[in-house]
PDB file of C-alpha atoms in Angstrom:
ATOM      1  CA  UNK A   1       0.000   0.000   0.000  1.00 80.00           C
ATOM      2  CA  UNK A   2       0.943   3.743  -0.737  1.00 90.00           C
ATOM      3  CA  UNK A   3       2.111   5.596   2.209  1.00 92.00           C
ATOM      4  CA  UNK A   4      -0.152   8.074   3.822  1.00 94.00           C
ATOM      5  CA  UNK A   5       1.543  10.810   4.172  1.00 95.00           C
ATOM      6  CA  UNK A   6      -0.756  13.529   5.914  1.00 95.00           C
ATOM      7  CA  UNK A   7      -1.700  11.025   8.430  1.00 97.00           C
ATOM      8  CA  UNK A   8       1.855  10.285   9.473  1.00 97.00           C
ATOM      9  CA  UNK A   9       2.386  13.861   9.725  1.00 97.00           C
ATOM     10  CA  UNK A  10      -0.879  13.774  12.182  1.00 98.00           C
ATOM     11  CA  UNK A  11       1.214  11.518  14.679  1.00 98.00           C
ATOM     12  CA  UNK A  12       4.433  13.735  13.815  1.00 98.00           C
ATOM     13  CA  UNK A  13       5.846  10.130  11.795  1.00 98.00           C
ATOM     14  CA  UNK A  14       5.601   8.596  15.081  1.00 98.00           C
ATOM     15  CA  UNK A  15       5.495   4.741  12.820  1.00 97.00           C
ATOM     16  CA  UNK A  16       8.630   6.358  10.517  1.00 97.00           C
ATOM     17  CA  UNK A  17      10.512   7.209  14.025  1.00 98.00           C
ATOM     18  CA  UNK A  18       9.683   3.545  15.834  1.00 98.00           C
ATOM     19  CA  UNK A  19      11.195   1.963  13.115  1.00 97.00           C
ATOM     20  CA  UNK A  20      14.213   4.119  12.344  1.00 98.00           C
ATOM     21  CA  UNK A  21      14.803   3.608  16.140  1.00 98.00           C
ATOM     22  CA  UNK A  22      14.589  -0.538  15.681  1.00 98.00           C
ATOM     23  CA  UNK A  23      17.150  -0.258  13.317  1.00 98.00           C
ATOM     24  CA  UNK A  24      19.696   2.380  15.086  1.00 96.00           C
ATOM     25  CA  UNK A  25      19.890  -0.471  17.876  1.00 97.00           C
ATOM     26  CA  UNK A  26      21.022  -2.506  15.692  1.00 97.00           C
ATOM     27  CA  UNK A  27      23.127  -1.223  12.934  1.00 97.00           C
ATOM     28  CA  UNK A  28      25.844   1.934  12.251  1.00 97.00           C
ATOM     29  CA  UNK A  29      24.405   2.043   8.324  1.00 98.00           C
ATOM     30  CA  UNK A  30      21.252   1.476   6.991  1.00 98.00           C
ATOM     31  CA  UNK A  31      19.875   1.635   3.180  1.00 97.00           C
ATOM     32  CA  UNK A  32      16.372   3.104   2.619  1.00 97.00           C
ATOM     33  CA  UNK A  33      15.363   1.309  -0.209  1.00 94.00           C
ATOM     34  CA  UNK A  34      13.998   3.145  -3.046  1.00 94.00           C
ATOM     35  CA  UNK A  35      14.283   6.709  -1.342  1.00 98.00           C
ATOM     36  CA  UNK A  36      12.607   7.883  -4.884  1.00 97.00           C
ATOM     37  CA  UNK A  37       9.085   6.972  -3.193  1.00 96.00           C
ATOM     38  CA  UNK A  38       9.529   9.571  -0.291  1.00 98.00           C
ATOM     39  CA  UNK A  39       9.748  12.275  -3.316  1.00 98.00           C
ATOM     40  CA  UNK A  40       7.135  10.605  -5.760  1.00 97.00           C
ATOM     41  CA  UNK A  41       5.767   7.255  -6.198  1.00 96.00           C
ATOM     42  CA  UNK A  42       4.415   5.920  -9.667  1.00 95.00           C
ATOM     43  CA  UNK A  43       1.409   4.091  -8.555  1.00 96.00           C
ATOM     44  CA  UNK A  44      -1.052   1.181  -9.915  1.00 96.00           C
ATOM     45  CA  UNK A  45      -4.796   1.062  -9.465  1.00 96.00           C
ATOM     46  CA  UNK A  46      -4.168  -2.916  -9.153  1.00 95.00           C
ATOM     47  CA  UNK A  47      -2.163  -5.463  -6.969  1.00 92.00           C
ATOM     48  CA  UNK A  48       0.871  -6.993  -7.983  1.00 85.00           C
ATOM     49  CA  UNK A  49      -0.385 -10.281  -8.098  1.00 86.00           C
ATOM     50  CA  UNK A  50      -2.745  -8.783 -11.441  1.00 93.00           C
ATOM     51  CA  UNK A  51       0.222  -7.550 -13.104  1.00 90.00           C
ATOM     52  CA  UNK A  52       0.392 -10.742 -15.502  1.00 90.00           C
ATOM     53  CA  UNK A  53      -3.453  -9.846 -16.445  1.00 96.00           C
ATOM     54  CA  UNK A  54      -2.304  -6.304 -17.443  1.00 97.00           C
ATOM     55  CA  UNK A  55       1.082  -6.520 -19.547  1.00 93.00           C
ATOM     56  CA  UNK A  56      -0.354  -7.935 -22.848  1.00 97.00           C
ATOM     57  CA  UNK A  57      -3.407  -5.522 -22.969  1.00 98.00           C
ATOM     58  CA  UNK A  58      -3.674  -1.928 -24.787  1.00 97.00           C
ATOM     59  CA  UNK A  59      -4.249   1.339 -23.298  1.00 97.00           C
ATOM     60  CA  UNK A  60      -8.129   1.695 -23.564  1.00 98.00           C
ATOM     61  CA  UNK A  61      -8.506  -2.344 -22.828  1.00 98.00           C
ATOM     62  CA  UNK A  62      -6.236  -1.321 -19.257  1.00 98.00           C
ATOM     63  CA  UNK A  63      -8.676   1.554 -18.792  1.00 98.00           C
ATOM     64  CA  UNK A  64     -11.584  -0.266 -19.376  1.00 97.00           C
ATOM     65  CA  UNK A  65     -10.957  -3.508 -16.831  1.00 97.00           C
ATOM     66  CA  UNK A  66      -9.844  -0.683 -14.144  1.00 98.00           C
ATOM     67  CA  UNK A  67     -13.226   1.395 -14.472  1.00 97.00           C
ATOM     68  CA  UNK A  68     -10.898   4.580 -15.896  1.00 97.00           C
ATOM     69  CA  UNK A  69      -8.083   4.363 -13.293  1.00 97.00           C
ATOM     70  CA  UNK A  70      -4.560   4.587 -14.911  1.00 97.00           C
ATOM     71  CA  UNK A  71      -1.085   3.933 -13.281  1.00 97.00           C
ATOM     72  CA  UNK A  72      -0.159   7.815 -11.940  1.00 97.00           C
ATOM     73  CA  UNK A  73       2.916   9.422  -9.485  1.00 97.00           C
ATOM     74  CA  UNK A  74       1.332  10.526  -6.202  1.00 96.00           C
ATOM     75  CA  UNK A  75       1.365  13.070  -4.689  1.00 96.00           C
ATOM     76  CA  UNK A  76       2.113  14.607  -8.318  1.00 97.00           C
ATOM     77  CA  UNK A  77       4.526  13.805 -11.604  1.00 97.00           C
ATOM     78  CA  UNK A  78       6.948  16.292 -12.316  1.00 97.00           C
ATOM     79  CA  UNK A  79       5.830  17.578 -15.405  1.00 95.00           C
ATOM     80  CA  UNK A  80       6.648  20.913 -14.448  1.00 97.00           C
ATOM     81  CA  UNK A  81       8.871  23.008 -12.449  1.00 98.00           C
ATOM     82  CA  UNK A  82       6.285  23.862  -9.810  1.00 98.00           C
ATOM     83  CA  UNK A  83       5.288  20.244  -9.053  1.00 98.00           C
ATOM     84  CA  UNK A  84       9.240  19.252  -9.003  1.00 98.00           C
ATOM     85  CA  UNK A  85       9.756  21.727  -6.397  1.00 98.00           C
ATOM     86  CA  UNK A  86       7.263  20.678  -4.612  1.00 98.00           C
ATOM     87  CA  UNK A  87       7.875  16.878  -4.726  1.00 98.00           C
ATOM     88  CA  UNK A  88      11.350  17.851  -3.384  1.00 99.00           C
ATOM     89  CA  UNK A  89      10.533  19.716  -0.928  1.00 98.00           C
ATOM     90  CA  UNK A  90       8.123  17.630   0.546  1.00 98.00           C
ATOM     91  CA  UNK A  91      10.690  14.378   0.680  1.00 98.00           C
ATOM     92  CA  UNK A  92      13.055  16.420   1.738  1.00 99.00           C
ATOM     93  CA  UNK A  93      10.421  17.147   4.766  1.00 98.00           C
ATOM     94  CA  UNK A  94       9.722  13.366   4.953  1.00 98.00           C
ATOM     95  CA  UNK A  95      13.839  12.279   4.714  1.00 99.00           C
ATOM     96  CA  UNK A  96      14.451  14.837   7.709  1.00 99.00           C
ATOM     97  CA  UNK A  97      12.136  13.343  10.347  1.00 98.00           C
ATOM     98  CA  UNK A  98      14.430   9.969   9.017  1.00 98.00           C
ATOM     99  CA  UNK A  99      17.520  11.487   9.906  1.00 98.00           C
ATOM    100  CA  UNK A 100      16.413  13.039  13.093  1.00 98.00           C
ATOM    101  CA  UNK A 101      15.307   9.469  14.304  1.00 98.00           C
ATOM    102  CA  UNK A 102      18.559   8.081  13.292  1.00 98.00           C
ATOM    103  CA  UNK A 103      20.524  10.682  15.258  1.00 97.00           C
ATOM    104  CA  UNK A 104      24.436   9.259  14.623  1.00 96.00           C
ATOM    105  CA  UNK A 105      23.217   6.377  12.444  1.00 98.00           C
ATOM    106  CA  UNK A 106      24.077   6.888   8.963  1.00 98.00           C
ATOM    107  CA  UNK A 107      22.006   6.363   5.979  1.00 98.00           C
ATOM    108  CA  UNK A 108      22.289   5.723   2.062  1.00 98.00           C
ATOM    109  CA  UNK A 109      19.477   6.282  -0.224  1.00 98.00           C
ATOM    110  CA  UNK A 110      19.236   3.599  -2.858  1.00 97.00           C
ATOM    111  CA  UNK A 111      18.732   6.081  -5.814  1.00 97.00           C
ATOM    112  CA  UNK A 112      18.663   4.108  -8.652  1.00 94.00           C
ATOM    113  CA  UNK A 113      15.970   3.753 -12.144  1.00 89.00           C
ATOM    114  CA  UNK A 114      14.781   6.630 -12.933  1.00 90.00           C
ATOM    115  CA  UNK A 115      15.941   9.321 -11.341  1.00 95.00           C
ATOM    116  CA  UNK A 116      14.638  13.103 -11.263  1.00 97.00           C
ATOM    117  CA  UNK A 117      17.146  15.735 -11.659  1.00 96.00           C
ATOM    118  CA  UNK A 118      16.256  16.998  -8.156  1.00 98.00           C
ATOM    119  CA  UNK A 119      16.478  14.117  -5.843  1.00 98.00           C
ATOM    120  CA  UNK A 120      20.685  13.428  -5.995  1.00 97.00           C
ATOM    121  CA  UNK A 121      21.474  17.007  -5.152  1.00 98.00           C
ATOM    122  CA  UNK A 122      18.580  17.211  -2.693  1.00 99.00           C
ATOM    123  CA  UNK A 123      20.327  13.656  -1.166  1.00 99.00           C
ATOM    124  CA  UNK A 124      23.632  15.501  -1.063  1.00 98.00           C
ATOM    125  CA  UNK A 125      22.069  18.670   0.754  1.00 98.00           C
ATOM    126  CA  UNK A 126      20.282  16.136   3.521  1.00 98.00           C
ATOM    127  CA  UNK A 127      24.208  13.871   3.985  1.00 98.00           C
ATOM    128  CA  UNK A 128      22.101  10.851   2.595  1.00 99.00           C
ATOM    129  CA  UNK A 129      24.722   8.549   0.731  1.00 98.00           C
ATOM    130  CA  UNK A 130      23.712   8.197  -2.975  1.00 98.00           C
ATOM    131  CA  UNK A 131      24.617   4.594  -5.246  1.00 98.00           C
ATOM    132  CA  UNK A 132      27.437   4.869  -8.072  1.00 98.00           C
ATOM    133  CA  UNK A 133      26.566   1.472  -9.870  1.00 97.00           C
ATOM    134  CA  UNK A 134      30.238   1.784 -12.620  1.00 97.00           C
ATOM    135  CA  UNK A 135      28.246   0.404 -15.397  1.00 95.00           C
ATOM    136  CA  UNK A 136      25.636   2.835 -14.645  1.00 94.00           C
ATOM    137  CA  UNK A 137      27.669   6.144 -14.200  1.00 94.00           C
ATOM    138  CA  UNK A 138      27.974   7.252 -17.769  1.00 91.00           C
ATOM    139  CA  UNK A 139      28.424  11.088 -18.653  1.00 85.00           C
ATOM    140  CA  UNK A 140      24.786  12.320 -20.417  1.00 79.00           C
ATOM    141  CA  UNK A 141      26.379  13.650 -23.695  1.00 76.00           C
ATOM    142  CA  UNK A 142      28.325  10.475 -24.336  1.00 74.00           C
ATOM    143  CA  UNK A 143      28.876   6.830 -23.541  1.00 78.00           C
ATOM    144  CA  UNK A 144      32.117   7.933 -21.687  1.00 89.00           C
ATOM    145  CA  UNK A 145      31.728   5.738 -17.822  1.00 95.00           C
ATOM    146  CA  UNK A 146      32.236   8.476 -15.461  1.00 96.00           C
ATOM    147  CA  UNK A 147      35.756   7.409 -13.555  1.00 97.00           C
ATOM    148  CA  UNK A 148      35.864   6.229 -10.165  1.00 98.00           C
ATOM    149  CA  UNK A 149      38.330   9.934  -9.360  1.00 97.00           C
ATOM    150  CA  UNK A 150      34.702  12.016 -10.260  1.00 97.00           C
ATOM    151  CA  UNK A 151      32.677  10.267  -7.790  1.00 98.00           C
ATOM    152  CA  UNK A 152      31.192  12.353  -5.164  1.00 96.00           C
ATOM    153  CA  UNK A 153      32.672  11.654  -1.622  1.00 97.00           C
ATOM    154  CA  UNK A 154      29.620  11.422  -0.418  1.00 98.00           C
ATOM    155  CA  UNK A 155      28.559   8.085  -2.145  1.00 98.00           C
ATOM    156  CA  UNK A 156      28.539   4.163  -1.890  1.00 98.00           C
ATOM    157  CA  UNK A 157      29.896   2.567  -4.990  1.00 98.00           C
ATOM    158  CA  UNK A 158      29.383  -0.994  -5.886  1.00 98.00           C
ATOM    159  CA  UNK A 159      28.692  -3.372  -9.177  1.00 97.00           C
ATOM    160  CA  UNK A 160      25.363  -4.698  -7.872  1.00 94.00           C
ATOM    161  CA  UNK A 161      22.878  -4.970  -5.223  1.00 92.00           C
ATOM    162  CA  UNK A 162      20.720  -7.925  -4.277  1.00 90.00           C
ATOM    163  CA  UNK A 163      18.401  -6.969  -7.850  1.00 90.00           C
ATOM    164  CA  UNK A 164      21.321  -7.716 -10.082  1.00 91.00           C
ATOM    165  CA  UNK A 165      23.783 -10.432 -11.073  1.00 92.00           C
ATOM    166  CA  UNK A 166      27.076 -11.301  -9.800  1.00 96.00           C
ATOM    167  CA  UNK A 167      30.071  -9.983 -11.912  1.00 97.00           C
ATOM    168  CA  UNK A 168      30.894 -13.627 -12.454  1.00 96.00           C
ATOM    169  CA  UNK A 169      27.186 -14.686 -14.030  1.00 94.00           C
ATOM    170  CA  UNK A 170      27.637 -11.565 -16.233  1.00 94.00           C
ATOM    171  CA  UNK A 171      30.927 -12.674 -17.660  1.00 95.00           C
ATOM    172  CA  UNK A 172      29.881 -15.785 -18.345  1.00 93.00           C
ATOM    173  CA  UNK A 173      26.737 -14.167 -20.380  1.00 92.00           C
ATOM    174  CA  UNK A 174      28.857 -12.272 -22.126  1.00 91.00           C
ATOM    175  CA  UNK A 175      30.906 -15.248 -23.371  1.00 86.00           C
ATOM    176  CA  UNK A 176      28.225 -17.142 -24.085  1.00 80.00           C
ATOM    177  CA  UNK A 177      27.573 -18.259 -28.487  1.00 72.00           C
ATOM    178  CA  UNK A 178      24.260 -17.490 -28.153  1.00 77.00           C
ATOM    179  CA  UNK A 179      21.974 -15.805 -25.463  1.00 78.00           C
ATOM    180  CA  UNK A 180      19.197 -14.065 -25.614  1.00 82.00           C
ATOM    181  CA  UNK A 181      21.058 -11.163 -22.629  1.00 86.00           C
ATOM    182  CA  UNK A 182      24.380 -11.704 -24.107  1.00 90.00           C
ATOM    183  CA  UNK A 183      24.651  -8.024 -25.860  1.00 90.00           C
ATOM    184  CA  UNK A 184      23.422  -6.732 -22.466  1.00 91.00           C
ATOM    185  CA  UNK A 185      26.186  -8.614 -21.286  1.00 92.00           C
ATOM    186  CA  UNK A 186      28.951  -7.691 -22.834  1.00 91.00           C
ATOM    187  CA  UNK A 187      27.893  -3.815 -22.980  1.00 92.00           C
ATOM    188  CA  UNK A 188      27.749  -3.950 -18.956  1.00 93.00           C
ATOM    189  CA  UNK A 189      31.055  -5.666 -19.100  1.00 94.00           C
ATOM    190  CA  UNK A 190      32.995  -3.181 -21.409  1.00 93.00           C
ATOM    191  CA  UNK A 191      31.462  -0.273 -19.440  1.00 95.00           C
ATOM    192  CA  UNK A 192      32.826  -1.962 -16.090  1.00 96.00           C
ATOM    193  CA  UNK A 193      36.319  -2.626 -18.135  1.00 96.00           C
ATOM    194  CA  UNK A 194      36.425   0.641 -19.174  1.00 95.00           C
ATOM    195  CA  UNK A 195      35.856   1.771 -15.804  1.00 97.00           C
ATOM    196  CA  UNK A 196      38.906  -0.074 -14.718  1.00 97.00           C
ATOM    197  CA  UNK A 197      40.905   0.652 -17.044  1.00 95.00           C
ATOM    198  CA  UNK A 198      40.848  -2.464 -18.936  1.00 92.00           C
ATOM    199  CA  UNK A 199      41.521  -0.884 -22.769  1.00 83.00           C
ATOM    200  CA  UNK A 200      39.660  -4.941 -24.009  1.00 80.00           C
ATOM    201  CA  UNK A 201      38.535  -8.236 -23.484  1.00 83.00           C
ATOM    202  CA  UNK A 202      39.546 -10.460 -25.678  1.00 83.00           C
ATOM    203  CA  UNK A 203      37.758 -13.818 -26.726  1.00 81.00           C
ATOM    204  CA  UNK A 204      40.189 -15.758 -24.424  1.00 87.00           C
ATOM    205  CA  UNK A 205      39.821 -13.447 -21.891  1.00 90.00           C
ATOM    206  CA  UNK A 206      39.881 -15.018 -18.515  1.00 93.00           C
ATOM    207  CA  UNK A 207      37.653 -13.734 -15.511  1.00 95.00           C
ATOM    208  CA  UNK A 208      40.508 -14.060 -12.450  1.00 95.00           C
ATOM    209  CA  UNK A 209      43.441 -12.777 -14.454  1.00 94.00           C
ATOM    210  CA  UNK A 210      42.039 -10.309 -16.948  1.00 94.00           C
ATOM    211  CA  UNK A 211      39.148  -8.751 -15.062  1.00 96.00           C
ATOM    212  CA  UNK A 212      38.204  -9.432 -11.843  1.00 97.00           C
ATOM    213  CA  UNK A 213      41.257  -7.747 -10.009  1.00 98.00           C
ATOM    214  CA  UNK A 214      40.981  -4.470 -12.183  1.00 98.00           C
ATOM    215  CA  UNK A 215      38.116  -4.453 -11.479  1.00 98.00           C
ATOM    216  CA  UNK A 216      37.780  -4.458  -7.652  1.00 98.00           C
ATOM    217  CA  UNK A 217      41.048  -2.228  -7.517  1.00 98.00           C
ATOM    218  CA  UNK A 218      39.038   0.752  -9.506  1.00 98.00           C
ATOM    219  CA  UNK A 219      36.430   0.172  -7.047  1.00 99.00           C
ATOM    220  CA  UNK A 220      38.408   0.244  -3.892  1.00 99.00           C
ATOM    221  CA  UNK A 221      40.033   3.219  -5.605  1.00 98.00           C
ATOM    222  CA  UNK A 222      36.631   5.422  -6.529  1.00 98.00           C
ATOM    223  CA  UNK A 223      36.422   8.480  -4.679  1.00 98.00           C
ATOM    224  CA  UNK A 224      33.373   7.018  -2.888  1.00 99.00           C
ATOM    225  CA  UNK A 225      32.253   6.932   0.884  1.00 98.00           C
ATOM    226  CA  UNK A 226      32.101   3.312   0.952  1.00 98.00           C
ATOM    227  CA  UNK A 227      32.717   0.631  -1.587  1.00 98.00           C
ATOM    228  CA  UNK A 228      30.491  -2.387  -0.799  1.00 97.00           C
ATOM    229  CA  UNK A 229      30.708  -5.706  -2.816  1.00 97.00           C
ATOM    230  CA  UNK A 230      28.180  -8.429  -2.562  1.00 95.00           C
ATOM    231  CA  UNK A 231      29.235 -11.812  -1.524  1.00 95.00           C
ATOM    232  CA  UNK A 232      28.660 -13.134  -4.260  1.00 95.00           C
ATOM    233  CA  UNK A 233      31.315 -11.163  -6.290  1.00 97.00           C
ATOM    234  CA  UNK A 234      33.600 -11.029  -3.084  1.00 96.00           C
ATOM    235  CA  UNK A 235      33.911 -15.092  -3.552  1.00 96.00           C
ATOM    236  CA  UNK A 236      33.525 -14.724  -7.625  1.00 96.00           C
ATOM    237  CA  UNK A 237      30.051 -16.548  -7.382  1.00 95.00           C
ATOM    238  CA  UNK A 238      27.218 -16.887  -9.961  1.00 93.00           C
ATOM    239  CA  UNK A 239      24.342 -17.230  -7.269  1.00 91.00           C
ATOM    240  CA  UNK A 240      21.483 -14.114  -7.566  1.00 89.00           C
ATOM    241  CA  UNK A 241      19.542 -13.174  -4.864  1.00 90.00           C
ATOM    242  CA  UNK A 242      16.567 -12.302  -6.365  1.00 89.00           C
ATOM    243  CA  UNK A 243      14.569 -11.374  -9.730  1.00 86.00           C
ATOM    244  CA  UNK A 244      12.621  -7.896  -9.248  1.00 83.00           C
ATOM    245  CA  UNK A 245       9.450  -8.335 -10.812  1.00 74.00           C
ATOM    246  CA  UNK A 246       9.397 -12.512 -10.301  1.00 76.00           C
ATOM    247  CA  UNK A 247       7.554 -14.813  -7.362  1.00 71.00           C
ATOM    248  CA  UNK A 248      10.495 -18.116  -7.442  1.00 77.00           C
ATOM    249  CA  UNK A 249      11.561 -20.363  -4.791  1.00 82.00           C
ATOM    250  CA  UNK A 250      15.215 -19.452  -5.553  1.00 83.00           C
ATOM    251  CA  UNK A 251      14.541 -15.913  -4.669  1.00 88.00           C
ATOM    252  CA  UNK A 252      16.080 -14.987  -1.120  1.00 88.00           C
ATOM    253  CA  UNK A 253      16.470 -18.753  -0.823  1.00 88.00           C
ATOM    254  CA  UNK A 254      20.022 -18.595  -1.751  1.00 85.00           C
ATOM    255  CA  UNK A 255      23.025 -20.505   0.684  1.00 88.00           C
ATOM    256  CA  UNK A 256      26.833 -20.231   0.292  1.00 89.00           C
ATOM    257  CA  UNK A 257      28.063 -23.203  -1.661  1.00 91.00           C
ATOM    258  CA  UNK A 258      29.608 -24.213   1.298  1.00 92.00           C
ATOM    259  CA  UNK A 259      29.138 -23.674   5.507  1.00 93.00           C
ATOM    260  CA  UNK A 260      31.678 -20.824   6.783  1.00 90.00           C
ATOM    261  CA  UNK A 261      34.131 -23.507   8.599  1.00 91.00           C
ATOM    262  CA  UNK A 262      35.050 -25.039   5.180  1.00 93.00           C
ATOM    263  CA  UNK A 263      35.180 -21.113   3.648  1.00 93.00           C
ATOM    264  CA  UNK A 264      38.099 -20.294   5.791  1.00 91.00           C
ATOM    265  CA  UNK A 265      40.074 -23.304   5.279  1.00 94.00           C
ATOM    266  CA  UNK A 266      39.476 -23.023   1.369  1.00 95.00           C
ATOM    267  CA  UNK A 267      42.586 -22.423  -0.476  1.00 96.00           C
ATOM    268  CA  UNK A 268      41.014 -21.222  -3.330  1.00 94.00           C
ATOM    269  CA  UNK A 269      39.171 -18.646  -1.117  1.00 96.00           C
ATOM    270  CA  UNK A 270      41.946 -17.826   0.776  1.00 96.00           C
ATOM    271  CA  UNK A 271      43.996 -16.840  -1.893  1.00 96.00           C
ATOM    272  CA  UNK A 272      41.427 -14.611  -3.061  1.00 97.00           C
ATOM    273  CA  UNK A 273      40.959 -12.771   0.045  1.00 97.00           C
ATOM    274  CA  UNK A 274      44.150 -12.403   0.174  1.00 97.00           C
ATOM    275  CA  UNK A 275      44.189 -10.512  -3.054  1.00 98.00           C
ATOM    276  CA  UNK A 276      41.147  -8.552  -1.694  1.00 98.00           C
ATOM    277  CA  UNK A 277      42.811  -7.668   1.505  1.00 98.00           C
ATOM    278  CA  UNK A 278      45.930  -6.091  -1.089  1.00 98.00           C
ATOM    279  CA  UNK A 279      43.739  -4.239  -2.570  1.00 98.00           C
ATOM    280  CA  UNK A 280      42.347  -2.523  -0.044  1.00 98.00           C
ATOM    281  CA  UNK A 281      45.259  -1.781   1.841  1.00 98.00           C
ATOM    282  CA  UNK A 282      46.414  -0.280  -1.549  1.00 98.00           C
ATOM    283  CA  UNK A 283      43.560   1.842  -2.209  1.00 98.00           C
ATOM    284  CA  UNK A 284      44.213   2.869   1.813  1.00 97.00           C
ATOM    285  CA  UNK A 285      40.734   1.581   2.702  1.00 97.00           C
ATOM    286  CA  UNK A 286      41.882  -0.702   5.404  1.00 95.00           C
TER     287      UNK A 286
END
């Protein structure tokens, strides 16, 4: 359900503050996910579960099964600068009774999809912690990757969150003869070689020697707050998390290959680790 803002406001966010105050107790960081929603939120007049039903029909045949009702942003798009303003202001309002809650805690703001012009600056004037996703970072007049150097300080960098794949199940898309995401693939790939300074991958290219530690040395080296890498790409895994968008048994049912005992007695692990430990001694994060 769609939050209600005006009658959180009533109880001064007392159900916002209770829960920011669960999580200070237990953690130094913590992620709001999809922080876009506190500034606008692109709503449907049906449930999830419907959403099958809906995708193959036309405009007028959505309109007519939902009595007129169309998918909308509440409290108001930002089709003009008047209605921007005022969706930033108000989740700026929203984001501050966050913050006040969290008193030393820190936050990050997952700001990613599509993103209004407004919200990263007004993150940056609140200290919220935006994401730089490498791939992602490209400059708007060209398909130049923006270099780890330009990042704002005040930032957490990383190749994917819990939504995406592993660096490892992307390389071996990319590789693949024939797949129906390989050109996504490889154009992810090159952007993330490019961002580490890897000039091309060859054919023969291999994922431990060639890529992987470029790449986790240019993002140990970005200018960023933090630099967080899933497990998955820490130990060079192909397991996802989860598929936005999917109801599956494998989503957040995933395990480590193998219990944490046998993890630190693995030399193949070890020896990576150790590699990650260089690097971030080198980049002078540790």
């Amino acid at each position: 359900p769609l939050y209600n803002w005006s009658a959180m406001r009533a109880t001064n966010f007392d159900w916002w503050r209770q829960r920011v105050r669960g999580v200070r107790r237990i953690f130094d960081v913590f992620r709001i996910d999809h922080v876009l929603g506190f500034y606008r939120t692109y709503a449907f007049p049906w449930r999830p579960q419907r959403n099958a039903e809906f995708l193959p029909l036309s405009q007028d045949e959505m309109l007519q099964v939902t009595g007129g009702r169309a998918p909308y942003y509440t409290p108001r798009d930002d089709s003009n600068e008047e209605a921007s303003e005022a969706n930033r202001r108000e989740g700026e309002e929203y984001l501050r009774v966050v913050l006040d809650a969290a008193e030393s805690t820190r936050l990050v703001g997952e700001d990613l999809g599509t993103v209004p012009p407004y919200v990263r600056p007004s993150l940056q004037s609140l200290g919220i912690a935006g994401f730089k996703i490498p791939q992602w970072e490209t400059l708007i007049d060209s398909s130049r990757v923006v270099a780890g150097d330009e990042y704002q300080r005040l930032s957490v960098a990383t190749y994917a969150t819990h939504d995406h794949k592993p660096l490892r199940a992307m390389w071996d898309e990319a590789f693949e003869d024939e797949s129906a995401t390989r050109d996504q693939a490889r154009g992810d790939l090159n952007k993330i070689a490019q961002f580490a300074g890897v000039d091309s991958l060859p054919a023969d290219a291999n994922f431990d020697r060639d890529f992987y530690p470029r790449a986790m040395e240019a993002l140990f080296r970005s200018e960023a707050w933090m630099a967080i890498v899933m497990i998955t790409d820490l130990l060079a895994r192909k397991d996802r998390f989860n598929v936005p968008g999917t109801a599956s048994d494998s989503n957040w049912s995933r395990r480590l290959h193998m219990p944490v005992d046998r993890l630190k007695t693995s030399r193949a692990v070890k020896r990576r680790m150790k590699l990650v430990r260089s690097l971030l001694a080198e980049a002078g994060r540790i």
